[in-house]
Coordinates of C-alpha atoms in Angstrom, one line a residue:
X1 CA -14.8 -22.5 -3.2
X2 CA -12.8 -19.4 -3.7
X3 CA -12.4 -17.4 -0.5
X4 CA -13.9 -13.9 -0.3
X5 CA -13.8 -11.3 2.4
X6 CA -16.2 -8.5 3.3
X7 CA -15.2 -5.1 1.9
X8 CA -17.2 -2.4 3.6
X9 CA -20.7 -2.2 2.3
X10 CA -19.8 -3.5 -1.2
X11 CA -19.4 -6.9 -2.7
X12 CA -17.1 -9.3 -1.0
X13 CA -13.6 -9.4 -2.6
X14 CA -10.9 -12.0 -3.2
X15 CA -7.9 -12.3 -0.9
X16 CA -5.8 -10.8 -3.6
X17 CA -6.5 -7.7 -5.7
X18 CA -5.1 -7.2 -9.2
X19 CA -3.3 -3.9 -9.4
X20 CA -3.2 -2.4 -12.9
X21 CA -0.3 0.1 -12.7
X22 CA 2.1 -2.4 -14.4
X23 CA 0.0 -3.7 -17.3
X24 CA 0.3 -0.5 -19.3
X25 CA 1.8 -1.7 -22.6
X26 CA -1.4 -2.7 -24.4
X27 CA -4.9 -4.0 -24.2
X28 CA -3.6 -7.4 -24.9
X29 CA -1.3 -7.3 -21.9
X30 CA -4.2 -6.2 -19.7
X31 CA -6.3 -9.0 -21.1
X32 CA -3.6 -11.6 -20.4
X33 CA -3.2 -10.6 -16.7
X34 CA -7.0 -10.4 -16.3
X35 CA -7.4 -14.0 -17.6
X36 CA -4.7 -15.1 -15.1
X37 CA -6.3 -13.1 -12.3
X38 CA -9.6 -14.9 -12.9
X39 CA -7.9 -18.2 -12.9
X40 CA -6.2 -17.3 -9.6
X41 CA -9.7 -16.7 -8.1
X42 CA -9.3 -12.9 -8.1
X43 CA -12.5 -10.9 -8.6
X44 CA -11.2 -7.4 -7.4
X45 CA -9.3 -5.0 -9.7
X46 CA -7.9 -1.6 -8.7
X47 CA -7.0 1.1 -11.1
X48 CA -6.8 4.9 -11.4
X49 CA -6.6 7.7 -13.9
X50 CA -3.1 8.4 -12.6
X51 CA -2.0 5.0 -13.9
X52 CA -1.8 6.3 -17.5
X53 CA -3.8 4.2 -19.9
X54 CA -4.7 1.6 -17.3
X55 CA -8.4 2.5 -17.1
X56 CA -8.7 2.5 -20.9
X57 CA -7.0 -0.9 -21.3
X58 CA -9.0 -2.3 -18.4
X59 CA -12.3 -1.2 -19.9
X60 CA -11.4 -2.7 -23.3
X61 CA -10.2 -6.0 -21.7
X62 CA -13.3 -6.2 -19.5
X63 CA -15.5 -5.7 -22.6
X64 CA -13.8 -8.6 -24.3
X65 CA -14.1 -10.9 -21.3
X66 CA -17.8 -10.1 -21.1
X67 CA -18.2 -11.1 -24.7
X68 CA -16.4 -14.3 -23.9
X69 CA -18.6 -14.9 -20.9
X70 CA -15.4 -15.1 -18.8
X71 CA -16.2 -13.9 -15.3
X72 CA -14.7 -14.6 -11.9
X73 CA -15.9 -17.6 -9.9
X74 CA -19.1 -17.0 -7.9
X75 CA -19.8 -13.5 -9.1
X76 CA -18.6 -10.6 -11.2
X77 CA -15.7 -8.3 -11.5
X78 CA -15.5 -5.7 -8.6
X79 CA -13.8 -2.6 -9.8
X80 CA -12.1 0.1 -7.6
X81 CA -10.9 3.3 -9.2
X82 CA -9.6 6.5 -7.7
X83 CA -10.0 10.3 -7.8
X84 CA -7.4 12.8 -6.6
X85 CA -8.5 15.1 -3.8
X86 CA -8.5 18.9 -4.0
X87 CA -10.3 19.3 -7.3
X88 CA -13.2 21.8 -7.8
X89 CA -16.6 20.1 -7.7
X90 CA -17.3 20.4 -11.5
X91 CA -13.9 19.1 -12.4
X92 CA -14.1 16.2 -10.0
X93 CA -17.6 15.3 -11.4
X94 CA -16.1 15.3 -15.0
X95 CA -13.1 13.2 -13.8
X96 CA -15.4 10.5 -12.4
X97 CA -17.6 10.4 -15.5
X98 CA -14.4 10.2 -17.6
X99 CA -13.3 7.2 -15.6
X100 CA -16.6 5.5 -16.0
X101 CA -16.4 6.1 -19.8
X102 CA -12.9 4.7 -20.0
X103 CA -13.9 1.7 -18.0
X104 CA -17.0 1.3 -20.1
X105 CA -19.1 0.8 -17.0
X106 CA -22.2 2.7 -15.7
X107 CA -21.2 2.3 -12.1
X108 CA -18.1 1.8 -9.9
X109 CA -18.5 -0.6 -7.0
X110 CA -15.8 1.3 -5.2
X111 CA -14.4 4.9 -5.5
X112 CA -11.3 5.8 -3.5
X113 CA -10.2 9.3 -2.8
X114 CA -6.6 8.8 -4.0
X115 CA -4.1 10.0 -1.5
X116 CA -5.5 11.7 1.6
X117 CA -2.0 12.5 2.6
X118 CA -2.4 16.0 4.1
X119 CA -5.0 17.7 6.4
X120 CA -6.3 19.8 3.4
X121 CA -7.1 16.6 1.5
X122 CA -9.2 15.3 4.4
X123 CA -10.8 18.7 4.8
X124 CA -11.8 18.6 1.1
X125 CA -13.4 15.2 1.5
X126 CA -15.2 15.9 4.7
X127 CA -16.5 19.5 4.3
X128 CA -15.2 20.8 1.0
X129 CA -16.1 20.1 -2.6
X130 CA -15.0 16.5 -2.0
X131 CA -17.9 16.1 0.4
X132 CA -20.3 17.4 -2.3
X133 CA -18.7 15.1 -4.9
X134 CA -19.1 12.0 -2.7
X135 CA -22.8 12.8 -2.0
X136 CA -23.4 13.3 -5.7
X137 CA -21.5 10.1 -6.7
X138 CA -23.5 8.0 -4.2
X139 CA -27.0 9.5 -4.8
X140 CA -26.6 9.4 -8.5
X141 CA -25.8 5.7 -8.5
X142 CA -22.4 6.2 -10.1
X143 CA -20.6 4.7 -7.1
X144 CA -21.5 2.0 -4.7
X145 CA -19.3 3.1 -1.8
X146 CA -16.4 5.5 -1.2
X147 CA -13.1 5.0 0.5
X148 CA -9.7 6.5 0.6
X149 CA -6.0 5.7 0.2
X150 CA -3.3 7.4 2.3
X151 CA 0.4 7.8 2.5
X152 CA -0.1 10.2 5.3
X153 CA 0.6 10.2 9.1
X154 CA -1.0 7.7 11.4
X155 CA -2.9 10.5 13.1
X156 CA -4.4 11.6 9.8
X157 CA -5.3 8.1 8.8
X158 CA -7.0 7.5 12.1
X159 CA -9.0 10.7 11.7
X160 CA -10.2 9.6 8.3
X161 CA -11.1 6.2 9.6
X162 CA -13.3 7.7 12.3
X163 CA -14.8 10.4 10.2
X164 CA -17.8 8.2 9.2
X165 CA -17.3 9.3 5.5
X166 CA -15.5 6.2 4.2
X167 CA -16.3 2.5 3.9
X168 CA -12.9 1.2 3.0
X169 CA -9.3 2.3 3.0
X170 CA -6.0 1.4 1.2
X171 CA -3.0 1.5 3.5
X172 CA 0.7 0.6 3.4
X173 CA 0.7 -2.5 5.5
X174 CA 3.9 -4.6 5.5
X175 CA 5.5 -7.5 7.3
X176 CA 8.7 -5.4 7.8
X177 CA 6.9 -2.2 8.7
X178 CA 4.0 -3.0 11.1
X179 CA 3.3 0.6 12.3
X180 CA -0.1 0.7 10.5
X181 CA -1.4 -2.7 11.5
X182 CA -3.2 -1.2 14.4
X183 CA -4.9 1.3 12.0
X184 CA -6.0 -1.6 9.8
X185 CA -7.4 -3.3 12.9
X186 CA -9.2 -0.1 13.8
X187 CA -10.7 0.2 10.4
X188 CA -11.8 -3.5 10.4
X189 CA -13.4 -2.8 13.8
X190 CA -15.5 -0.1 12.0
X191 CA -16.6 -2.7 9.5
X192 CA -14.5 -1.0 6.8
X193 CA -12.7 -2.8 4.0
X194 CA -8.9 -2.7 4.2
X195 CA -6.7 -3.1 1.2
X196 CA -3.0 -3.5 1.6
X197 CA -1.1 -1.3 -0.8
X198 CA 2.1 -2.8 -2.4
X199 CA 2.9 -5.4 0.2
X200 CA 5.6 -6.7 -2.1
X201 CA 7.7 -3.9 -3.5
X202 CA 7.2 -1.1 -1.0
X203 CA 7.2 -3.8 1.7
X204 CA 10.9 -4.4 1.0
X205 CA 11.2 -5.5 -2.6
X206 CA 10.1 -8.9 -1.4
X207 CA 9.5 -10.1 -5.0
X208 CA 13.4 -9.9 -5.3
X209 CA 14.6 -10.3 -1.8
X210 CA 18.2 -10.2 -0.6
X211 CA 20.0 -13.6 0.0
X212 CA 20.1 -12.6 3.7
X213 CA 16.3 -12.2 3.9
X214 CA 15.7 -15.4 2.1
X215 CA 17.9 -17.2 4.6
X216 CA 16.2 -15.4 7.5
X217 CA 12.7 -16.5 6.3
X218 CA 13.6 -20.2 5.6
X219 CA 11.7 -22.4 4.9
X220 CA 9.2 -19.8 3.7
X221 CA 9.7 -17.4 0.8
X222 CA 9.8 -13.8 2.2
X223 CA 6.8 -12.7 0.0
X224 CA 4.7 -15.7 0.9
X225 CA 5.4 -15.1 4.6
X226 CA 4.5 -11.4 4.2
X227 CA 1.2 -12.3 2.5
X228 CA 0.3 -14.9 5.1
X229 CA 1.1 -12.4 7.9
X230 CA -1.3 -9.8 6.5
X231 CA -4.0 -12.3 5.7
X232 CA -3.8 -13.8 9.2
X233 CA -4.1 -10.2 10.6
X234 CA -7.5 -10.0 8.9
X235 CA -6.6 -7.6 6.1
X236 CA -9.4 -7.7 3.5
X237 CA -7.3 -8.0 0.4
X238 CA -3.7 -7.6 -0.8
X239 CA -2.7 -5.9 -4.0
X240 CA -0.6 -7.6 -6.6
X241 CA 0.8 -5.4 -9.4
X242 CA 1.0 -7.9 -12.3
X243 CA 2.9 -7.2 -15.5
X244 CA 2.7 -10.8 -16.8
X245 CA 0.6 -13.8 -15.8
X246 CA 3.5 -15.3 -13.9
X247 CA 3.4 -12.4 -11.4
X248 CA 0.2 -14.0 -10.1
X249 CA 1.6 -17.4 -9.4
X250 CA 1.9 -16.8 -5.6
X251 CA -1.5 -15.3 -5.4
X252 CA -2.9 -18.4 -7.1
X253 CA -1.1 -20.7 -4.6
X254 CA -2.4 -18.7 -1.6
X255 CA -5.9 -17.9 -2.9
X256 CA -7.5 -19.8 -0.1
X257 CA -4.8 -19.5 2.6
X258 CA -6.6 -17.1 5.0
X259 CA -6.4 -19.1 8.2
X260 CA -4.4 -18.2 11.3
X261 CA -0.6 -18.4 11.3
X262 CA 0.7 -21.9 11.7
X263 CA 3.2 -22.6 14.5
X264 CA 6.2 -22.7 12.1
X265 CA 5.2 -19.4 10.5
X266 CA 4.9 -17.8 14.0
X267 CA 8.4 -19.1 14.9
X268 CA 9.9 -17.7 11.7
X269 CA 8.3 -14.3 12.3
X270 CA 9.8 -14.2 15.8
X271 CA 13.2 -15.2 14.4
X272 CA 13.1 -12.4 11.9
X273 CA 12.6 -9.9 14.7
X274 CA 15.3 -11.4 16.8
X275 CA 17.8 -11.5 14.0
X276 CA 17.1 -7.8 13.2
X277 CA 17.6 -6.8 16.8
X278 CA 20.7 -8.9 17.1
X279 CA 22.4 -7.5 14.0
X280 CA 21.6 -3.9 15.0
X281 CA 22.5 -4.4 18.6
X282 CA 22.3 -1.2 20.7
X283 CA 21.6 0.8 17.5
X284 CA 18.2 -0.9 16.8
X285 CA 15.3 1.5 16.5
X286 CA 12.1 0.1 17.9
X287 CA 9.9 2.5 16.1
X288 CA 8.2 3.9 19.2
X289 CA 8.2 7.4 17.7
X290 CA 8.9 9.1 21.0
X291 CA 11.7 11.1 19.3
X292 CA 9.1 13.1 17.4
X293 CA 8.5 15.9 16.7
X294 CA 11.8 17.0 15.2
X295 CA 12.2 20.8 15.0
X296 CA 13.6 20.4 11.5
X297 CA 10.8 17.9 10.6
X298 CA 13.2 15.0 10.0
X299 CA 11.1 11.8 9.9
X300 CA 13.4 10.1 12.3
X301 CA 11.6 6.8 12.8
X302 CA 11.1 6.2 9.0
X303 CA 14.7 6.9 8.3
X304 CA 16.0 4.6 11.1
X305 CA 13.5 2.0 9.9
X306 CA 15.3 2.0 6.5
X307 CA 18.6 1.7 8.4
X308 CA 17.2 -1.2 10.4
X309 CA 16.3 -3.0 7.1
X310 CA 19.6 -2.3 5.4
X311 CA 21.6 -3.6 8.3
X312 CA 19.2 -6.1 9.7
X313 CA 18.3 -8.1 6.5
X314 CA 20.8 -6.6 3.9
X315 CA 17.9 -4.8 2.2
X316 CA 20.4 -2.2 1.1
X317 CA 19.1 -1.6 -2.4
X318 CA 15.5 -1.2 -1.2
X319 CA 16.5 1.2 1.5
X320 CA 18.6 3.2 -0.9
X321 CA 15.7 3.5 -3.4
X322 CA 13.3 4.6 -0.7
X323 CA 15.8 7.1 0.8
X324 CA 16.6 8.7 -2.5
X325 CA 12.9 9.2 -3.3
X326 CA 12.7 11.6 -0.4
X327 CA 11.8 15.1 -1.7
X328 CA 11.1 13.8 -5.1
X329 CA 7.5 12.5 -4.8
X330 CA 5.6 15.5 -3.4
X331 CA 3.1 14.6 -0.7
X332 CA 3.3 10.9 -1.5
X333 CA 6.5 10.3 0.5
X334 CA 8.8 12.0 2.9
X335 CA 10.2 15.4 2.0
X336 CA 13.1 15.8 4.5
X337 CA 16.1 13.5 4.7
X338 CA 18.6 12.8 7.4
X339 CA 21.0 15.5 6.2
X340 CA 18.6 18.0 7.7
X341 CA 19.4 16.9 11.2
X342 CA 21.0 19.9 13.0
X343 CA 22.3 17.9 16.0
X344 CA 20.2 20.0 18.3
X345 CA 19.7 17.0 20.7
X346 CA 15.9 17.6 21.3
X347 CA 15.2 13.9 20.4
X348 CA 17.9 12.4 22.7
X349 CA 16.1 12.6 26.1
X350 CA 12.9 11.3 24.6
X351 CA 14.3 8.0 23.2
X352 CA 13.6 5.2 25.8
X353 CA 16.6 3.2 24.4
X354 CA 19.0 6.2 24.6
X355 CA 20.0 5.9 21.0
X356 CA 22.6 8.4 19.6
X357 CA 20.0 9.5 17.1
X358 CA 21.9 12.3 15.4
X359 CA 24.9 10.0 14.8
X360 CA 22.6 7.3 13.5
X361 CA 21.0 9.8 11.1
X362 CA 24.4 10.8 9.8
X363 CA 25.2 7.1 9.3
X364 CA 21.9 6.6 7.5
X365 CA 22.7 9.4 5.1
X366 CA 26.2 8.1 4.4
X367 CA 24.9 4.6 3.7
X368 CA 21.8 5.4 1.6
X369 CA 22.2 8.7 -0.2
X370 CA 23.0 9.1 -3.9
X371 CA 22.1 5.5 -4.8
X372 CA 20.6 4.7 -8.3
X373 CA 16.9 5.6 -8.4
X374 CA 14.1 3.3 -9.6
X375 CA 10.3 3.6 -9.7
X376 CA 9.0 1.1 -7.2
X377 CA 6.1 -0.9 -8.5
X378 CA 2.9 -1.9 -6.7

């Protein structure tokens, strides 16, 4: 029996979700990965108008699968699409109807407000035109339940979770960045669904890990260990952005592996932490966030986290890619890099480990700036 987990008030979903932002070449490519997703036990697919032709190709592929009578085990396809916040009500209504038309479906099981990254986005969803849109989408039967995704601050995400407006959320949850795990637990405690966004690529390029990280995770593959960590934490479903059927091989192997961590897995996780601390020594940042706020709005913990990973597990390429995306992705990522540190010293007395934070930020900028840029996949 294929494992399913509760997802808010909607249909139960597979442990892995097919993300569609990489299958953008043709309807045939989308059909191929959908076939493999079904074979892997996946019943949940996430897409968005922002993913270019993804909704169109997905709608065409789903239509062909319906004609073939090819459906997921024990049920039907569960589709999540998204809608950007901040739109006027009429425009947002048209955008939702356009998504339904592209998907060739009368109804979405799940609609996510795509990127509640700033206070004004949450305001739109709770008391602005977004609130009217959500009410209209639900009462008209176009949508089964509404959730949100966020790349915003922990405080903003917590506010959204406790607003009572949403029944699921999509968060960046990663083995090597566990700051939002408590938020996921909070959402699960509210009986919300929780989808882990990009646990592979934005979690450290774990689909192509450094030799050091491979050694550190032995005998487990880094990505397999990351998936097991999140599943054991109770996360409802993990996204896999598939370009080819082979990208779903690990999801197939772990399709029913949702039990607690085994003893050896726990030991390797502890070893990972110990090795990272040992290699950073007195310069290890524990991510307590006591250094904030910075008067120049430098995101100190996030930048020192990248330094931790570059030095702790030789994830230099990943750290460089993320660092050089700063200021280039609008509200979807950080906007201020380490070069903005004015060495004012405000953060120094707040750090419980007495780190020389300005010096570490200077070192971070020297190590990570001006590297080749690449679009990270889901």
